[in-house]
Short mmCIF file of C-alpha atoms in Angstrom, two decimals:
data_model
loop_
_atom_site.label_atom_id
_atom_site.label_comp_id
_atom_site.label_asym_id
_atom_site.label_seq_id
_atom_site.Cartn_x
_atom_site.Cartn_y
_atom_site.Cartn_z
CA UNK H 855 163.25 80.12 59.28
CA UNK H 856 164.32 76.57 57.87
CA UNK H 857 163.52 73.13 59.54
CA UNK H 858 166.46 70.47 58.59
CA UNK H 859 165.20 67.11 59.02
CA UNK H 860 167.69 64.35 60.72
CA UNK H 861 168.05 61.98 57.72
CA UNK H 862 166.59 58.14 58.21
CA UNK H 863 169.35 55.88 59.61
CA UNK H 864 170.08 53.30 56.79
CA UNK H 865 168.63 49.90 58.83
CA UNK H 866 165.07 51.76 59.31
CA UNK H 867 165.05 52.87 55.68
CA UNK H 868 165.54 49.54 54.80
CA UNK H 869 163.23 48.18 56.73
CA UNK H 870 160.63 50.96 55.93
CA UNK H 871 161.35 49.29 51.96
CA UNK H 872 160.98 46.00 53.33
CA UNK H 873 157.50 46.65 54.45
CA UNK H 874 156.57 48.31 51.58
CA UNK H 875 157.72 45.84 49.12
CA UNK H 876 155.45 43.13 50.59
CA UNK H 877 152.50 45.70 50.88
CA UNK H 878 153.21 46.48 46.60
CA UNK H 879 153.79 42.49 46.42
CA UNK H 880 150.77 41.33 48.76
CA UNK H 881 148.88 38.78 45.91
CA UNK H 882 152.45 37.16 45.36
CA UNK H 883 153.25 36.52 48.67
CA UNK H 884 149.62 35.02 49.23
CA UNK H 885 150.29 32.75 46.15
CA UNK H 886 154.05 31.75 46.95
CA UNK H 887 152.42 30.85 50.70
CA UNK H 888 149.48 28.88 49.03
CA UNK H 889 151.78 26.88 46.51
CA UNK H 890 154.29 26.22 49.91
CA UNK H 891 151.31 25.10 52.18
CA UNK H 892 149.60 22.58 49.16
CA UNK H 893 152.79 21.69 48.33
CA UNK H 894 153.42 20.72 51.97
CA UNK H 895 149.68 18.91 51.99
CA UNK H 896 150.45 16.85 49.68
CA UNK H 897 153.78 15.69 50.17
CA UNK H 898 152.56 14.57 54.04
CA UNK H 899 149.82 12.90 52.26
CA UNK H 900 152.21 11.16 49.60
CA UNK H 901 154.55 10.38 52.74
CA UNK H 902 151.95 8.35 55.02
CA UNK H 903 149.04 6.95 53.43
CA UNK H 904 149.89 6.78 50.05
CA UNK H 905 153.34 5.15 50.07
CA UNK H 906 151.68 2.83 53.16
CA UNK H 907 148.73 1.61 50.67
CA UNK H 908 151.14 1.16 47.52
CA UNK H 909 153.95 -0.48 49.66
CA UNK H 910 151.52 -3.02 50.42
CA UNK H 911 150.49 -3.75 47.56
CA UNK H 912 153.65 -4.20 46.08
CA UNK H 913 154.24 -6.61 48.66
CA UNK H 914 150.58 -8.03 48.15
CA UNK H 915 152.30 -8.51 44.41
CA UNK H 916 155.70 -9.69 45.09
CA UNK H 917 154.22 -12.21 47.64
CA UNK H 918 151.93 -13.99 44.66
CA UNK H 919 152.75 -17.65 43.92
CA UNK H 920 149.30 -18.41 42.17
CA UNK H 921 148.36 -15.99 39.74
CA UNK H 922 144.84 -17.19 39.20
CA UNK H 923 144.20 -16.46 43.01
CA UNK H 924 146.44 -13.44 43.25
CA UNK H 925 145.04 -10.04 44.32
CA UNK H 926 146.64 -6.71 44.74
CA UNK H 927 145.44 -3.34 45.17
CA UNK H 928 146.93 -2.02 41.71
CA UNK H 929 144.69 1.18 41.97
CA UNK H 930 147.20 2.24 45.16
CA UNK H 931 150.20 1.27 42.88
CA UNK H 932 148.75 3.37 40.28
CA UNK H 933 147.61 6.27 42.60
CA UNK H 934 151.08 6.89 44.40
CA UNK H 935 153.22 6.26 41.19
CA UNK H 936 150.62 9.88 39.43
CA UNK H 937 150.74 11.45 42.54
CA UNK H 938 154.66 11.21 43.17
CA UNK H 939 155.12 12.41 39.71
CA UNK H 940 152.35 15.37 39.89
CA UNK H 941 154.24 16.77 43.41
CA UNK H 942 157.70 16.46 42.15
CA UNK H 943 157.35 18.14 39.07
CA UNK H 944 155.27 21.07 40.48
CA UNK H 945 158.34 21.32 43.06
CA UNK H 946 160.27 21.02 40.40
CA UNK H 947 158.83 23.85 38.47
CA UNK H 948 159.13 26.61 41.42
CA UNK H 949 162.64 27.89 40.42
CA UNK H 950 161.11 28.86 36.55
CA UNK H 951 158.03 30.70 38.49
CA UNK H 952 160.17 32.47 40.84
CA UNK H 953 162.09 33.61 37.65
CA UNK H 954 158.98 34.83 36.22
CA UNK H 955 158.07 36.81 38.44
CA UNK H 956 161.47 38.62 38.99
CA UNK H 957 161.27 39.44 35.73
CA UNK H 958 158.11 40.45 35.55
CA UNK H 959 157.86 42.86 38.73
CA UNK H 960 161.69 43.98 37.95
CA UNK H 961 160.37 44.87 34.50
CA UNK H 962 157.46 46.37 35.37
CA UNK H 963 158.37 49.02 38.12
CA UNK H 964 161.07 50.11 35.30
CA UNK H 965 158.88 50.30 32.60
CA UNK H 966 156.38 52.54 34.44
CA UNK H 967 158.63 54.81 36.35
CA UNK H 968 157.68 53.90 39.88
CA UNK H 969 161.57 52.96 40.54
CA UNK H 970 162.48 56.47 39.28
CA UNK H 971 160.32 57.89 41.43
CA UNK H 972 161.28 55.96 44.53
CA UNK H 973 165.36 56.56 43.91
CA UNK H 974 164.52 60.09 43.79
CA UNK H 975 162.01 60.32 46.99
CA UNK H 976 162.75 57.61 49.37
CA UNK H 977 165.83 55.35 48.67
CA UNK H 978 169.00 55.21 46.57
CA UNK H 979 169.13 52.77 43.91
CA UNK H 980 171.04 50.55 45.14
CA UNK H 981 169.25 50.35 48.62
CA UNK H 982 166.28 49.83 46.56
CA UNK H 983 167.92 46.68 44.49
CA UNK H 984 169.20 45.39 47.73
CA UNK H 985 165.80 45.16 49.44
CA UNK H 986 163.69 43.79 46.34
CA UNK H 987 166.65 41.07 46.54
CA UNK H 988 167.11 40.09 49.79
CA UNK H 989 162.87 39.80 50.99
CA UNK H 990 162.17 37.62 48.12
CA UNK H 991 165.19 35.08 48.63
CA UNK H 992 164.60 35.21 52.08
CA UNK H 993 160.86 33.90 51.26
CA UNK H 994 162.10 31.89 48.19
CA UNK H 995 164.56 30.08 50.23
CA UNK H 996 162.52 29.48 53.08
CA UNK H 997 159.43 28.40 51.22
CA UNK H 998 161.10 25.96 48.91
CA UNK H 999 162.97 24.58 51.49
CA UNK H 1000 160.25 22.54 53.53
CA UNK H 1001 159.11 21.07 50.69
CA UNK H 1002 162.33 19.91 49.71
CA UNK H 1003 162.53 18.09 52.94
CA UNK H 1004 159.53 16.74 53.19
CA UNK H 1005 160.02 15.47 49.46
CA UNK H 1006 163.12 13.83 50.38
CA UNK H 1007 161.11 12.58 53.45
CA UNK H 1008 158.70 10.78 51.10
CA UNK H 1009 161.10 9.47 48.64
CA UNK H 1010 163.27 7.87 51.45
CA UNK H 1011 159.93 6.37 53.15
CA UNK H 1012 158.93 4.19 49.35
CA UNK H 1013 162.55 3.55 48.08
CA UNK H 1014 162.77 -0.13 48.54
CA UNK H 1015 159.42 -0.45 49.73
CA UNK H 1016 157.83 0.52 46.04
CA UNK H 1017 159.09 -1.53 43.24
CA UNK H 1018 158.28 1.58 41.11
CA UNK H 1019 159.85 4.32 43.23
CA UNK H 1020 162.29 6.53 41.09
CA UNK H 1021 165.88 6.15 41.25
CA UNK H 1022 167.78 8.63 43.38
CA UNK H 1023 169.71 10.02 39.98
CA UNK H 1024 166.12 10.44 38.19
CA UNK H 1025 166.34 14.29 36.84
CA UNK H 1026 163.61 15.96 38.82
CA UNK H 1027 163.68 13.59 42.17
CA UNK H 1028 167.04 14.19 42.13
CA UNK H 1029 166.62 17.92 42.25
CA UNK H 1030 163.81 18.11 44.51
CA UNK H 1031 165.39 15.62 46.99
CA UNK H 1032 168.00 18.21 48.12
CA UNK H 1033 169.25 21.80 48.84
CA UNK H 1034 169.95 22.09 44.72
CA UNK H 1035 166.37 23.28 43.89
CA UNK H 1036 166.94 25.83 47.09
CA UNK H 1037 169.87 26.86 45.29
CA UNK H 1038 168.12 26.89 41.51
CA UNK H 1039 165.32 28.81 42.74
CA UNK H 1040 167.69 31.70 43.89
CA UNK H 1041 169.16 31.47 40.67
CA UNK H 1042 165.41 32.18 39.07
CA UNK H 1043 165.60 35.13 41.73
CA UNK H 1044 168.88 36.71 40.34
CA UNK H 1045 168.19 36.17 36.65
CA UNK H 1046 164.68 37.32 36.66
CA UNK H 1047 165.98 40.38 38.16
CA UNK H 1048 168.78 40.96 36.20
CA UNK H 1049 166.68 40.23 32.54
CA UNK H 1050 164.17 43.07 34.16
CA UNK H 1051 166.89 45.79 34.70
CA UNK H 1052 168.66 44.83 31.18
CA UNK H 1053 165.11 45.13 29.51
CA UNK H 1054 163.32 47.45 31.49
CA UNK H 1055 159.93 46.02 30.01
CA UNK H 1056 157.29 43.47 31.83
CA UNK H 1057 156.70 40.50 28.90
CA UNK H 1058 160.54 40.58 27.68
CA UNK H 1059 162.38 40.39 31.22
CA UNK H 1060 159.34 37.46 32.09
CA UNK H 1061 160.49 35.77 29.19
CA UNK H 1062 163.66 36.62 29.09
CA UNK H 1063 164.04 34.89 33.00
CA UNK H 1064 163.11 31.60 31.87
CA UNK H 1065 165.12 30.89 29.40
CA UNK H 1066 168.38 31.96 31.51
CA UNK H 1067 166.92 29.99 34.44
CA UNK H 1068 166.39 27.23 31.87
CA UNK H 1069 170.12 27.82 30.55
CA UNK H 1070 171.48 27.45 34.21
CA UNK H 1071 169.26 24.26 34.70
CA UNK H 1072 170.49 22.70 31.37
CA UNK H 1073 174.07 23.61 32.53
CA UNK H 1074 173.84 22.20 35.99
CA UNK H 1075 172.34 18.65 35.03
CA UNK H 1076 175.20 18.80 32.27
CA UNK H 1077 177.78 19.78 34.80
CA UNK H 1078 176.58 17.59 37.77
CA UNK H 1079 178.03 14.02 37.19
CA UNK H 1080 181.47 15.69 36.70
CA UNK H 1081 181.59 17.31 39.96
CA UNK H 1082 182.32 14.75 41.76
CA UNK H 1083 184.77 12.02 40.72
CA UNK H 1084 183.35 8.57 39.25
CA UNK H 1085 184.24 4.89 39.19
CA UNK H 1086 184.80 2.49 36.48
CA UNK H 1087 183.68 -1.12 35.77
CA UNK H 1088 184.80 -3.14 33.22
CA UNK H 1089 184.33 -6.87 31.30
CA UNK H 1090 182.09 -8.85 34.26
CA UNK H 1091 181.77 -6.39 36.78
CA UNK H 1092 179.93 -3.87 34.53
CA UNK H 1093 177.32 -6.40 34.52
CA UNK H 1094 177.05 -6.53 38.74
CA UNK H 1095 176.98 -2.91 39.25
CA UNK H 1096 176.24 -2.19 42.87
CA UNK H 1097 172.15 -1.47 43.34
CA UNK H 1098 170.89 1.88 42.19
CA UNK H 1099 173.95 2.93 40.87
CA UNK H 1100 174.04 5.58 38.08
CA UNK H 1101 175.79 4.55 34.78
CA UNK H 1102 176.28 7.59 33.24
CA UNK H 1103 178.73 7.09 29.93
CA UNK H 1104 179.37 3.65 28.86
CA UNK H 1105 181.37 2.31 25.79
CA UNK H 1106 183.43 -0.76 24.80
CA UNK H 1107 187.52 -1.71 25.25
CA UNK H 1108 189.48 -3.85 22.67
CA UNK H 1109 188.06 -7.02 22.37
CA UNK H 1110 183.91 -5.77 22.79
CA UNK H 1111 184.79 -5.44 26.35
CA UNK H 1112 182.23 -3.23 27.88
CA UNK H 1113 182.82 -0.68 30.05
CA UNK H 1114 181.24 2.29 32.68
CA UNK H 1115 181.58 5.30 34.37
CA UNK H 1116 179.06 5.24 37.25
CA UNK H 1117 178.30 6.82 40.65
CA UNK H 1118 177.32 4.23 43.29
CA UNK H 1119 174.17 5.77 45.57
CA UNK H 1120 176.57 6.90 48.58
CA UNK H 1121 177.54 9.91 46.02
CA UNK H 1122 174.52 11.24 46.10
CA UNK H 1123 174.91 13.55 48.54
CA UNK H 1124 178.63 14.67 47.20
CA UNK H 1125 176.85 15.31 44.15
CA UNK H 1126 174.10 17.51 45.75
CA UNK H 1127 176.69 19.33 47.64
CA UNK H 1128 178.69 20.06 44.52
CA UNK H 1129 175.88 20.98 42.33
CA UNK H 1130 174.25 23.36 44.91
CA UNK H 1131 177.70 25.28 45.52
CA UNK H 1132 178.20 25.47 41.90
CA UNK H 1133 174.40 27.21 42.00
CA UNK H 1134 175.09 29.36 44.65
CA UNK H 1135 178.55 30.43 42.86
CA UNK H 1136 176.49 31.67 39.52
CA UNK H 1137 173.54 33.22 41.26
CA UNK H 1138 176.05 35.46 43.33
CA UNK H 1139 177.16 35.98 39.76
CA UNK H 1140 173.51 36.73 38.41
CA UNK H 1141 173.03 39.02 41.37
CA UNK H 1142 176.55 41.00 40.58
CA UNK H 1143 175.54 41.34 37.13
CA UNK H 1144 172.58 42.73 38.60
CA UNK H 1145 174.22 45.82 40.53
CA UNK H 1146 176.63 46.32 37.05
CA UNK H 1147 173.14 46.65 34.93
CA UNK H 1148 171.85 49.20 37.49
CA UNK H 1149 175.14 51.39 37.72
CA UNK H 1150 174.84 51.33 34.10
CA UNK H 1151 171.18 52.24 34.36
CA UNK H 1152 171.46 55.04 36.94
CA UNK H 1153 175.28 55.84 37.39
CA UNK H 1154 175.15 55.29 41.14
CA UNK H 1155 176.91 52.36 42.54
CA UNK H 1156 176.36 54.05 46.41
CA UNK H 1157 174.15 55.30 48.77
CA UNK H 1158 173.70 58.73 49.51
#
């Protein structure tokens, strides 16, 4: 007598796949959690004691009139500068770390054959890919958003109080101060997944994922100043631009009159949001590329 087993509903199957995926990549989850906690702790330290100490030192420096008797805490200024750069560069590297992990993870599953085994036993290829993109995407978005928010608070706390604080248009500072880094990290995830599906080998997928993410980063940086209308100043006004203005293109008109196209500080958030929208569109295209690569690999586009 044959016993028929009812098929597992799709939501339950996806939940089972998500739990299995978390167990499979538990070491990576631990590393990611540790990285987020470390960045959070450093940013809280930088936002409070280190920023206050550097601001006090600059206040002492700016108040100096008798340089022979003037004293100020130079160590506090240098310490703030160093730790700000360390944390900012570490946060800016997150999209590349995500791309490397995604490329290696997808490439390893396809290279070892565990992906095909799963397709024949527990899930369809589409469901397999959906879970492997959705679960890491949620972790990456949540884990990146918190340090980005704290970084913006930290930069704001030092802006105007610390003379050597980075300008808003400094490339690492710009991307780590807003949602563009979250979008870049999602692009890194999709880029790594795509290269893993195309190469089906661990090391090539890891390297290609890094290269593709770097190309997206570079293209976004080149396009970013053009995503919001600039202001133009010429003649004497060119030498009296508003504070914290970003002159990204300059030249000379007739009779050697200089001119410059610039973004004032008020354009920081419009540039952030337009760049984020562009990067999210790129992430969507890369994700679509993942499904097309899967279709080419398996010939299956719908769940059974």
